[in-house]
PDB file of C-alpha atoms in Angstrom:
ATOM      1  CA  MET A   1     -23.684 -25.512 -19.164  1.00 80.00           C
ATOM      2  CA  ARG A   2     -24.073 -29.220 -18.662  1.00 81.00           C
ATOM      3  CA  THR A   3     -20.534 -30.037 -19.122  1.00 88.00           C
ATOM      4  CA  ASP A   4     -19.510 -26.500 -17.677  1.00 90.00           C
ATOM      5  CA  ALA A   5     -20.549 -26.017 -14.236  1.00 90.00           C
ATOM      6  CA  SER A   6     -19.043 -22.526 -13.253  1.00 93.00           C
ATOM      7  CA  LEU A   7     -20.795 -21.377 -16.670  1.00 92.00           C
ATOM      8  CA  LYS A   8     -24.046 -22.443 -15.391  1.00 90.00           C
ATOM      9  CA  ASN A   9     -23.570 -20.736 -11.735  1.00 92.00           C
ATOM     10  CA  ALA A  10     -22.544 -17.934 -13.814  1.00 93.00           C
ATOM     11  CA  TYR A  11     -25.409 -17.539 -15.859  1.00 90.00           C
ATOM     12  CA  VAL A  12     -27.753 -18.557 -12.836  1.00 91.00           C
ATOM     13  CA  GLY A  13     -26.427 -16.015 -10.712  1.00 92.00           C
ATOM     14  CA  THR A  14     -27.163 -13.182 -13.591  1.00 90.00           C
ATOM     15  CA  ILE A  15     -30.317 -14.183 -14.081  1.00 90.00           C
ATOM     16  CA  ASN A  16     -31.206 -14.681 -10.354  1.00 91.00           C
ATOM     17  CA  GLU A  17     -30.170 -11.034  -9.865  1.00 91.00           C
ATOM     18  CA  TYR A  18     -32.026  -9.747 -12.767  1.00 90.00           C
ATOM     19  CA  LEU A  19     -35.234 -11.455 -10.773  1.00 91.00           C
ATOM     20  CA  GLU A  20     -33.751  -9.861  -7.459  1.00 91.00           C
ATOM     21  CA  LEU A  21     -33.313  -6.523  -8.658  1.00 88.00           C
ATOM     22  CA  GLY A  22     -37.088  -6.373 -10.284  1.00 88.00           C
ATOM     23  CA  GLN A  23     -34.714  -5.975 -13.979  1.00 90.00           C
ATOM     24  CA  MET A  24     -36.069  -8.945 -15.346  1.00 91.00           C
ATOM     25  CA  GLU A  25     -39.882 -10.279 -15.206  1.00 90.00           C
ATOM     26  CA  ARG A  26     -42.106 -13.494 -16.012  1.00 89.00           C
ATOM     27  CA  VAL A  27     -44.189 -13.544 -19.107  1.00 87.00           C
ATOM     28  CA  THR A  28     -46.695 -16.011 -19.910  1.00 76.00           C
ATOM     29  CA  SER A  29     -48.127 -14.979 -23.437  1.00 70.00           C
ATOM     30  CA  ARG A  30     -45.696 -15.531 -26.238  1.00 65.00           C
ATOM     31  CA  ALA A  31     -44.498 -12.393 -28.162  1.00 58.00           C
ATOM     32  CA  SER A  32     -46.075 -11.237 -31.405  1.00 59.00           C
ATOM     33  CA  LYS A  33     -43.814 -11.526 -34.372  1.00 59.00           C
ATOM     34  CA  THR A  34     -46.397  -9.970 -36.918  1.00 49.00           C
ATOM     35  CA  GLY A  35     -45.007  -6.995 -38.538  1.00 45.00           C
ATOM     36  CA  ASN A  36     -41.602  -7.309 -36.259  1.00 49.00           C
ATOM     37  CA  SER A  37     -39.190  -8.885 -38.810  1.00 42.00           C
ATOM     38  CA  ALA A  38     -37.347  -6.063 -39.275  1.00 45.00           C
ATOM     39  CA  LEU A  39     -37.472  -5.033 -35.595  1.00 49.00           C
ATOM     40  CA  GLY A  40     -33.426  -5.730 -34.895  1.00 50.00           C
ATOM     41  CA  GLU A  41     -33.136  -2.638 -37.966  1.00 49.00           C
ATOM     42  CA  SER A  42     -35.453  -0.732 -36.314  1.00 51.00           C
ATOM     43  CA  ILE A  43     -33.786  -0.302 -32.787  1.00 53.00           C
ATOM     44  CA  ILE A  44     -30.334   0.673 -34.435  1.00 51.00           C
ATOM     45  CA  VAL A  45     -29.762   4.331 -33.434  1.00 53.00           C
ATOM     46  CA  THR A  46     -27.111   6.575 -35.052  1.00 49.00           C
ATOM     47  CA  TYR A  47     -25.955   8.728 -32.307  1.00 50.00           C
ATOM     48  CA  ARG A  48     -23.312  10.795 -31.276  1.00 52.00           C
ATOM     49  CA  THR A  49     -21.339  11.072 -28.347  1.00 51.00           C
ATOM     50  CA  THR A  50     -18.849  13.595 -26.869  1.00 58.00           C
ATOM     51  CA  ASN A  51     -15.724  13.306 -28.991  1.00 74.00           C
ATOM     52  CA  TYR A  52     -13.434  10.713 -27.487  1.00 75.00           C
ATOM     53  CA  GLU A  53     -10.235  12.696 -27.941  1.00 80.00           C
ATOM     54  CA  GLY A  54     -11.585  15.502 -26.292  1.00 83.00           C
ATOM     55  CA  ILE A  55     -12.539  14.211 -23.184  1.00 86.00           C
ATOM     56  CA  ILE A  56      -8.902  13.028 -23.101  1.00 86.00           C
ATOM     57  CA  LEU A  57      -7.528  16.271 -23.884  1.00 86.00           C
ATOM     58  CA  ASN A  58      -9.696  18.284 -21.786  1.00 88.00           C
ATOM     59  CA  TRP A  59      -9.241  16.108 -18.463  1.00 90.00           C
ATOM     60  CA  ARG A  60      -5.141  16.340 -19.066  1.00 87.00           C
ATOM     61  CA  GLY A  61      -5.576  20.369 -19.394  1.00 90.00           C
ATOM     62  CA  LEU A  62      -6.727  19.918 -15.487  1.00 93.00           C
ATOM     63  CA  LYS A  63      -4.223  20.362 -12.958  1.00 94.00           C
ATOM     64  CA  TRP A  64      -6.153  18.159 -10.348  1.00 95.00           C
ATOM     65  CA  VAL A  65      -8.377  15.030 -11.538  1.00 94.00           C
ATOM     66  CA  PHE A  66     -10.720  11.848 -10.850  1.00 94.00           C
ATOM     67  CA  MET A  67     -12.139   9.546 -13.088  1.00 92.00           C
ATOM     68  CA  THR A  68     -15.017   6.812 -12.100  1.00 92.00           C
ATOM     69  CA  ASP A  69     -17.595   5.431 -13.427  1.00 90.00           C
ATOM     70  CA  VAL A  70     -21.624   4.358 -13.171  1.00 93.00           C
ATOM     71  CA  GLU A  71     -22.329   1.349 -11.589  1.00 91.00           C
ATOM     72  CA  LYS A  72     -24.181  -0.981 -13.943  1.00 90.00           C
ATOM     73  CA  MET A  73     -25.777   1.847 -15.797  1.00 91.00           C
ATOM     74  CA  TYR A  74     -27.397   0.341 -18.472  1.00 91.00           C
ATOM     75  CA  ARG A  75     -29.558  -1.841 -15.810  1.00 89.00           C
ATOM     76  CA  CYS A  76     -30.524   1.138 -13.586  1.00 90.00           C
ATOM     77  CA  ILE A  77     -32.823   2.720 -16.430  1.00 92.00           C
ATOM     78  CA  ASN A  78     -36.303   1.220 -16.757  1.00 92.00           C
ATOM     79  CA  ILE A  79     -38.032   1.078 -19.973  1.00 89.00           C
ATOM     80  CA  PRO A  80     -42.029   1.353 -20.857  1.00 89.00           C
ATOM     81  CA  PRO A  81     -43.266  -2.366 -20.398  1.00 86.00           C
ATOM     82  CA  ASP A  82     -44.446  -2.120 -23.748  1.00 86.00           C
ATOM     83  CA  ASP A  83     -40.742  -2.036 -25.089  1.00 86.00           C
ATOM     84  CA  ALA A  84     -39.863  -4.326 -22.739  1.00 88.00           C
ATOM     85  CA  GLN A  85     -42.000  -6.862 -24.170  1.00 86.00           C
ATOM     86  CA  TYR A  86     -39.383  -6.939 -27.220  1.00 86.00           C
ATOM     87  CA  GLN A  87     -36.875  -7.775 -25.400  1.00 87.00           C
ATOM     88  CA  ARG A  88     -37.471 -11.318 -24.057  1.00 88.00           C
ATOM     89  CA  ILE A  89     -34.879 -13.629 -22.755  1.00 88.00           C
ATOM     90  CA  LEU A  90     -35.648 -17.825 -23.300  1.00 89.00           C
ATOM     91  CA  TRP A  91     -34.303 -19.807 -20.265  1.00 89.00           C
ATOM     92  CA  ASN A  92     -34.060 -23.202 -19.223  1.00 85.00           C
ATOM     93  CA  PRO A  93     -31.504 -23.616 -16.361  1.00 78.00           C
ATOM     94  CA  ASP A  94     -31.953 -27.399 -15.873  1.00 78.00           C
ATOM     95  CA  THR A  95     -32.772 -30.220 -18.232  1.00 71.00           C
ATOM     96  CA  SER A  96     -35.852 -30.324 -18.504  1.00 76.00           C
ATOM     97  CA  ASP A  97     -37.468 -29.723 -22.067  1.00 78.00           C
ATOM     98  CA  TYR A  98     -39.482 -26.596 -21.108  1.00 83.00           C
ATOM     99  CA  VAL A  99     -38.267 -23.351 -21.817  1.00 86.00           C
ATOM    100  CA  ALA A 100     -39.283 -19.987 -19.780  1.00 88.00           C
ATOM    101  CA  GLU A 101     -39.576 -16.750 -21.280  1.00 90.00           C
ATOM    102  CA  TYR A 102     -38.830 -13.499 -19.818  1.00 91.00           C
ATOM    103  CA  ALA A 103     -39.084  -9.552 -20.238  1.00 92.00           C
ATOM    104  CA  CYS A 104     -35.898  -7.214 -19.322  1.00 92.00           C
ATOM    105  CA  THR A 105     -37.244  -4.204 -18.046  1.00 92.00           C
ATOM    106  CA  THR A 106     -34.182  -2.052 -17.923  1.00 92.00           C
ATOM    107  CA  VAL A 107     -31.817  -1.300 -20.871  1.00 91.00           C
ATOM    108  CA  MET A 108     -30.260  -3.776 -22.645  1.00 87.00           C
ATOM    109  CA  PHE A 109     -26.687  -4.317 -22.515  1.00 82.00           C
ATOM    110  CA  GLY A 110     -25.836  -5.209 -26.513  1.00 79.00           C
ATOM    111  CA  THR A 111     -28.609  -3.453 -28.234  1.00 82.00           C
ATOM    112  CA  SER A 112     -27.939  -1.011 -30.559  1.00 81.00           C
ATOM    113  CA  SER A 113     -29.917   1.686 -29.182  1.00 83.00           C
ATOM    114  CA  ALA A 114     -28.419   1.021 -25.264  1.00 87.00           C
ATOM    115  CA  PRO A 115     -25.222   3.617 -25.252  1.00 86.00           C
ATOM    116  CA  TYR A 116     -27.659   6.592 -27.374  1.00 87.00           C
ATOM    117  CA  LEU A 117     -30.528   5.482 -24.313  1.00 88.00           C
ATOM    118  CA  ALA A 118     -28.485   5.637 -21.314  1.00 90.00           C
ATOM    119  CA  MET A 119     -26.501   9.158 -22.295  1.00 90.00           C
ATOM    120  CA  ARG A 120     -30.268  10.296 -23.174  1.00 91.00           C
ATOM    121  CA  VAL A 121     -30.843   9.961 -19.546  1.00 93.00           C
ATOM    122  CA  MET A 122     -28.275  11.057 -18.195  1.00 93.00           C
ATOM    123  CA  LYS A 123     -28.680  14.356 -20.216  1.00 93.00           C
ATOM    124  CA  GLN A 124     -32.177  14.655 -19.105  1.00 94.00           C
ATOM    125  CA  LEU A 125     -31.211  14.428 -15.251  1.00 94.00           C
ATOM    126  CA  ALA A 126     -28.953  16.830 -15.836  1.00 94.00           C
ATOM    127  CA  MET A 127     -31.292  19.141 -17.238  1.00 93.00           C
ATOM    128  CA  VAL A 128     -33.619  18.618 -14.430  1.00 94.00           C
ATOM    129  CA  GLU A 129     -31.419  19.141 -11.718  1.00 94.00           C
ATOM    130  CA  CYS A 130     -28.922  21.682 -13.480  1.00 91.00           C
ATOM    131  CA  GLU A 131     -30.126  24.206 -10.887  1.00 91.00           C
ATOM    132  CA  LYS A 132     -29.202  22.296  -7.965  1.00 93.00           C
ATOM    133  CA  TYR A 133     -26.093  21.003  -9.381  1.00 94.00           C
ATOM    134  CA  LEU A 134     -24.718  23.410 -11.940  1.00 92.00           C
ATOM    135  CA  LEU A 135     -21.020  22.309 -12.117  1.00 92.00           C
ATOM    136  CA  ALA A 136     -22.602  18.419 -13.046  1.00 94.00           C
ATOM    137  CA  LEU A 137     -24.371  19.707 -15.840  1.00 93.00           C
ATOM    138  CA  ASP A 138     -21.020  20.641 -17.708  1.00 91.00           C
ATOM    139  CA  VAL A 139     -19.582  17.213 -16.680  1.00 93.00           C
ATOM    140  CA  ILE A 140     -22.091  14.926 -17.360  1.00 93.00           C
ATOM    141  CA  ASN A 141     -22.362  16.813 -21.134  1.00 90.00           C
ATOM    142  CA  HIS A 142     -18.762  17.297 -21.825  1.00 90.00           C
ATOM    143  CA  GLN A 143     -16.819  14.925 -19.510  1.00 92.00           C
ATOM    144  CA  MET A 144     -18.915  11.738 -19.877  1.00 90.00           C
ATOM    145  CA  TYR A 145     -17.977   8.704 -22.514  1.00 85.00           C
ATOM    146  CA  VAL A 146     -20.744   6.309 -21.791  1.00 83.00           C
ATOM    147  CA  ASP A 147     -20.549   5.496 -18.529  1.00 87.00           C
ATOM    148  CA  ASP A 148     -16.916   6.823 -17.505  1.00 88.00           C
ATOM    149  CA  ILE A 149     -16.699  10.214 -16.129  1.00 92.00           C
ATOM    150  CA  LEU A 150     -13.249  12.293 -16.352  1.00 92.00           C
ATOM    151  CA  SER A 151     -13.401  15.262 -14.584  1.00 94.00           C
ATOM    152  CA  GLY A 152     -11.331  17.796 -12.497  1.00 94.00           C
ATOM    153  CA  GLY A 153     -10.487  21.426 -11.391  1.00 94.00           C
ATOM    154  CA  ASP A 154      -7.387  23.482 -11.275  1.00 94.00           C
ATOM    155  CA  SER A 155      -7.113  23.560  -7.815  1.00 95.00           C
ATOM    156  CA  ILE A 156      -7.443  20.660  -4.832  1.00 95.00           C
ATOM    157  CA  ALA A 157     -11.217  22.336  -3.332  1.00 95.00           C
ATOM    158  CA  GLU A 158     -12.427  23.157  -6.644  1.00 95.00           C
ATOM    159  CA  THR A 159     -11.887  19.500  -7.784  1.00 95.00           C
ATOM    160  CA  GLU A 160     -13.856  18.313  -4.805  1.00 95.00           C
ATOM    161  CA  TYR A 161     -16.772  20.176  -4.995  1.00 95.00           C
ATOM    162  CA  VAL A 162     -17.181  19.114  -8.500  1.00 96.00           C
ATOM    163  CA  LYS A 163     -16.872  15.445  -7.227  1.00 96.00           C
ATOM    164  CA  ASN A 164     -19.541  16.108  -5.099  1.00 95.00           C
ATOM    165  CA  GLN A 165     -21.512  17.336  -7.318  1.00 95.00           C
ATOM    166  CA  VAL A 166     -21.375  14.856  -9.635  1.00 96.00           C
ATOM    167  CA  ILE A 167     -22.245  12.422  -6.997  1.00 96.00           C
ATOM    168  CA  GLY A 168     -25.003  14.447  -5.777  1.00 95.00           C
ATOM    169  CA  MET A 169     -26.752  14.774  -9.304  1.00 95.00           C
ATOM    170  CA  LEU A 170     -26.261  11.056 -10.263  1.00 95.00           C
ATOM    171  CA  ARG A 171     -27.477   9.582  -6.743  1.00 94.00           C
ATOM    172  CA  SER A 172     -30.643  11.826  -7.399  1.00 93.00           C
ATOM    173  CA  GLY A 173     -31.593   9.408 -10.177  1.00 92.00           C
ATOM    174  CA  THR A 174     -30.138   6.362  -8.413  1.00 91.00           C
ATOM    175  CA  PHE A 175     -26.696   5.899  -9.984  1.00 94.00           C
ATOM    176  CA  GLU A 176     -24.216   5.081  -8.298  1.00 94.00           C
ATOM    177  CA  LEU A 177     -20.402   5.913  -9.039  1.00 94.00           C
ATOM    178  CA  ARG A 178     -17.545   3.424  -8.177  1.00 92.00           C
ATOM    179  CA  LYS A 179     -14.221   2.227  -9.155  1.00 91.00           C
ATOM    180  CA  TRP A 180     -12.789   5.959  -8.490  1.00 93.00           C
ATOM    181  CA  ALA A 181      -9.080   7.105  -8.669  1.00 91.00           C
ATOM    182  CA  SER A 182      -7.470  10.513  -8.784  1.00 92.00           C
ATOM    183  CA  ASN A 183      -3.938  11.929  -8.892  1.00 91.00           C
ATOM    184  CA  CYS A 184      -4.577  13.321  -5.573  1.00 91.00           C
ATOM    185  CA  PRO A 185      -4.740  11.163  -2.785  1.00 89.00           C
ATOM    186  CA  LYS A 186      -6.795  13.781  -0.234  1.00 92.00           C
ATOM    187  CA  LEU A 187      -9.725  13.734  -3.423  1.00 93.00           C
ATOM    188  CA  LEU A 188     -10.408  10.047  -2.459  1.00 91.00           C
ATOM    189  CA  GLU A 189     -10.423  10.319   1.475  1.00 89.00           C
ATOM    190  CA  ASN A 190     -14.306  10.021   1.834  1.00 90.00           C
ATOM    191  CA  ILE A 191     -14.545   7.328  -1.183  1.00 91.00           C
ATOM    192  CA  PRO A 192     -14.930   3.897   0.664  1.00 90.00           C
ATOM    193  CA  VAL A 193     -11.780   1.829  -0.354  1.00 87.00           C
ATOM    194  CA  GLU A 194     -14.284  -0.825  -1.725  1.00 87.00           C
ATOM    195  CA  HIS A 195     -15.503   1.773  -4.310  1.00 89.00           C
ATOM    196  CA  ARG A 196     -12.099   2.560  -5.609  1.00 87.00           C
ATOM    197  CA  GLU A 197     -10.544   0.924  -8.406  1.00 83.00           C
ATOM    198  CA  SER A 198      -7.981  -0.930  -6.334  1.00 69.00           C
ATOM    199  CA  SER A 199      -7.288  -0.984  -2.347  1.00 39.00           C
ATOM    200  CA  GLY A 200      -4.056  -0.232  -3.627  1.00 37.00           C
ATOM    201  CA  LEU A 201      -4.902   3.349  -4.713  1.00 32.00           C
ATOM    202  CA  LEU A 202      -5.381   4.657  -1.763  1.00 32.00           C
ATOM    203  CA  HIS A 203      -1.740   5.219  -1.108  1.00 32.00           C
ATOM    204  CA  MET A 204      -1.248   5.925  -4.889  1.00 33.00           C
ATOM    205  CA  GLU A 205       1.389   2.979  -5.535  1.00 40.00           C
ATOM    206  CA  GLY A 206       3.464   2.982  -8.906  1.00 45.00           C
ATOM    207  CA  ASN A 207       2.617  -0.101 -10.182  1.00 50.00           C
ATOM    208  CA  ASP A 208      -1.068   0.352  -9.828  1.00 57.00           C
ATOM    209  CA  THR A 209      -2.166   1.730 -13.425  1.00 65.00           C
ATOM    210  CA  ILE A 210      -5.787   2.146 -14.280  1.00 69.00           C
ATOM    211  CA  ARG A 211      -7.468   1.768 -18.045  1.00 63.00           C
ATOM    212  CA  THR A 212      -9.137   4.925 -19.084  1.00 64.00           C
ATOM    213  CA  LEU A 213     -11.174   4.294 -22.066  1.00 61.00           C
ATOM    214  CA  GLY A 214      -8.474   2.268 -23.913  1.00 64.00           C
ATOM    215  CA  LEU A 215      -5.258   3.903 -22.507  1.00 74.00           C
ATOM    216  CA  TYR A 216      -3.854   3.079 -19.306  1.00 81.00           C
ATOM    217  CA  TRP A 217      -3.390   5.760 -16.697  1.00 84.00           C
ATOM    218  CA  SER A 218      -0.923   5.779 -13.217  1.00 84.00           C
ATOM    219  CA  PRO A 219      -2.401   8.181 -11.169  1.00 85.00           C
ATOM    220  CA  LYS A 220       0.848   8.738  -8.874  1.00 82.00           C
ATOM    221  CA  GLU A 221       2.978   9.654 -11.585  1.00 83.00           C
ATOM    222  CA  ASP A 222      -0.013  11.177 -13.533  1.00 86.00           C
ATOM    223  CA  GLU A 223       0.877   9.583 -16.711  1.00 84.00           C
ATOM    224  CA  PHE A 224      -0.450   7.793 -19.701  1.00 83.00           C
ATOM    225  CA  ARG A 225       1.099   3.993 -20.424  1.00 80.00           C
ATOM    226  CA  PHE A 226       0.621   1.453 -23.173  1.00 77.00           C
ATOM    227  CA  ALA A 227       1.226  -2.165 -22.684  1.00 71.00           C
ATOM    228  CA  LEU A 228       3.131  -3.960 -25.259  1.00 67.00           C
ATOM    229  CA  HIS A 229       3.179  -7.550 -25.775  1.00 65.00           C
ATOM    230  CA  VAL A 230       6.619  -8.119 -27.467  1.00 60.00           C
ATOM    231  CA  VAL A 231       6.471 -11.376 -30.143  1.00 62.00           C
ATOM    232  CA  PRO A 232       9.744 -13.294 -30.039  1.00 67.00           C
ATOM    233  CA  PRO A 233      11.538 -12.668 -33.163  1.00 65.00           C
ATOM    234  CA  MET A 234      11.283 -14.637 -35.935  1.00 63.00           C
ATOM    235  CA  SER A 235      13.252 -15.727 -38.486  1.00 71.00           C
ATOM    236  CA  SER A 236      10.751 -14.748 -41.644  1.00 77.00           C
ATOM    237  CA  PRO A 237       8.336 -12.436 -40.341  1.00 76.00           C
ATOM    238  CA  THR A 238       5.210 -12.139 -42.854  1.00 80.00           C
ATOM    239  CA  LYS A 239       2.962  -9.203 -43.229  1.00 82.00           C
ATOM    240  CA  ARG A 240       0.192 -10.593 -41.274  1.00 83.00           C
ATOM    241  CA  THR A 241       2.923 -11.030 -38.287  1.00 78.00           C
ATOM    242  CA  ILE A 242       3.586  -6.894 -38.596  1.00 77.00           C
ATOM    243  CA  LEU A 243      -0.206  -5.687 -39.165  1.00 81.00           C
ATOM    244  CA  SER A 244      -1.092  -7.648 -35.913  1.00 78.00           C
ATOM    245  CA  ALA A 245       1.946  -6.152 -33.637  1.00 74.00           C
ATOM    246  CA  ILE A 246       0.813  -2.746 -34.834  1.00 75.00           C
ATOM    247  CA  ALA A 247      -2.521  -3.606 -34.183  1.00 75.00           C
ATOM    248  CA  ARG A 248      -1.907  -4.806 -30.384  1.00 73.00           C
ATOM    249  CA  LEU A 249      -1.286  -0.756 -29.752  1.00 73.00           C
ATOM    250  CA  PHE A 250      -4.631   0.689 -29.158  1.00 73.00           C
ATOM    251  CA  ASP A 251      -3.407   4.925 -29.758  1.00 78.00           C
ATOM    252  CA  PRO A 252      -6.098   7.525 -30.571  1.00 76.00           C
ATOM    253  CA  MET A 253      -4.270   9.974 -29.941  1.00 80.00           C
ATOM    254  CA  GLY A 254      -1.665   9.689 -31.849  1.00 84.00           C
ATOM    255  CA  TRP A 255       0.884   9.635 -29.353  1.00 86.00           C
ATOM    256  CA  LEU A 256       3.300   6.858 -30.996  1.00 83.00           C
ATOM    257  CA  SER A 257       3.088   7.800 -34.364  1.00 85.00           C
ATOM    258  CA  PRO A 258       6.892   8.351 -34.341  1.00 87.00           C
ATOM    259  CA  ILE A 259       7.332   4.621 -33.375  1.00 81.00           C
ATOM    260  CA  MET A 260       4.423   2.829 -35.356  1.00 81.00           C
ATOM    261  CA  ILE A 261       5.375   4.342 -38.105  1.00 85.00           C
ATOM    262  CA  THR A 262       8.386   2.200 -38.560  1.00 83.00           C
ATOM    263  CA  ALA A 263       6.268  -0.396 -38.910  1.00 78.00           C
ATOM    264  CA  LYS A 264       3.836   0.974 -41.722  1.00 81.00           C
ATOM    265  CA  ILE A 265       6.842   2.099 -43.601  1.00 85.00           C
ATOM    266  CA  LEU A 266       8.120  -1.294 -43.672  1.00 80.00           C
ATOM    267  CA  MET A 267       4.902  -2.659 -44.351  1.00 79.00           C
TER     268      MET A 267
END
């Protein structure tokens, strides 16, 4: 950071934001390491989320759809103070030898348990608020993948109602939704422009493509797309370059199998 001012500013800005929002606090005592040598292993959680392919297929089985994600989801979830003591951050923004020690008081991005904790909180919120937001219950349980929500309905009115239910339920848990997009401009009319995926999406420009769980989705044409970075032809291709070309395409649904099989047969 001493040689890269922009990198240092980014780090300082992030740390200051955590402190201002109360998501990190200064600690004066050193964390006890006794008996915690396997702590890294103990927070590895095996969990199962909603099926990836199922979310995509169910989503596109609906006529009118929207997509959005939960803004800074992990950082909106507090954890008990006793557990926060094991989420220490060592920080020295200047050239002195003194290193300050902080404890992160929210779910920490990068830990193995973070996705499980976030989804568990979402499901708990859905159970608590289900009587008030019944349609949002199904969305949280079956149409959400980590912080991405993909839902809709068979009519514009139904989709609008589902959208408002989801907004209401998550807002009751202090979660806000951002990066909205839809194949129906009317569904975005009451969403602030700055909360949409991009300002161009207001008019559904044809060249606006949004990445959806690793795929690209064009709202105006309502179609999925793949980005292919063509490598200049080589006189002597190798197995490594062919494998690299195959790996560049993320195709969890197998839609490109008729094309990719050619390269695999060559291998």
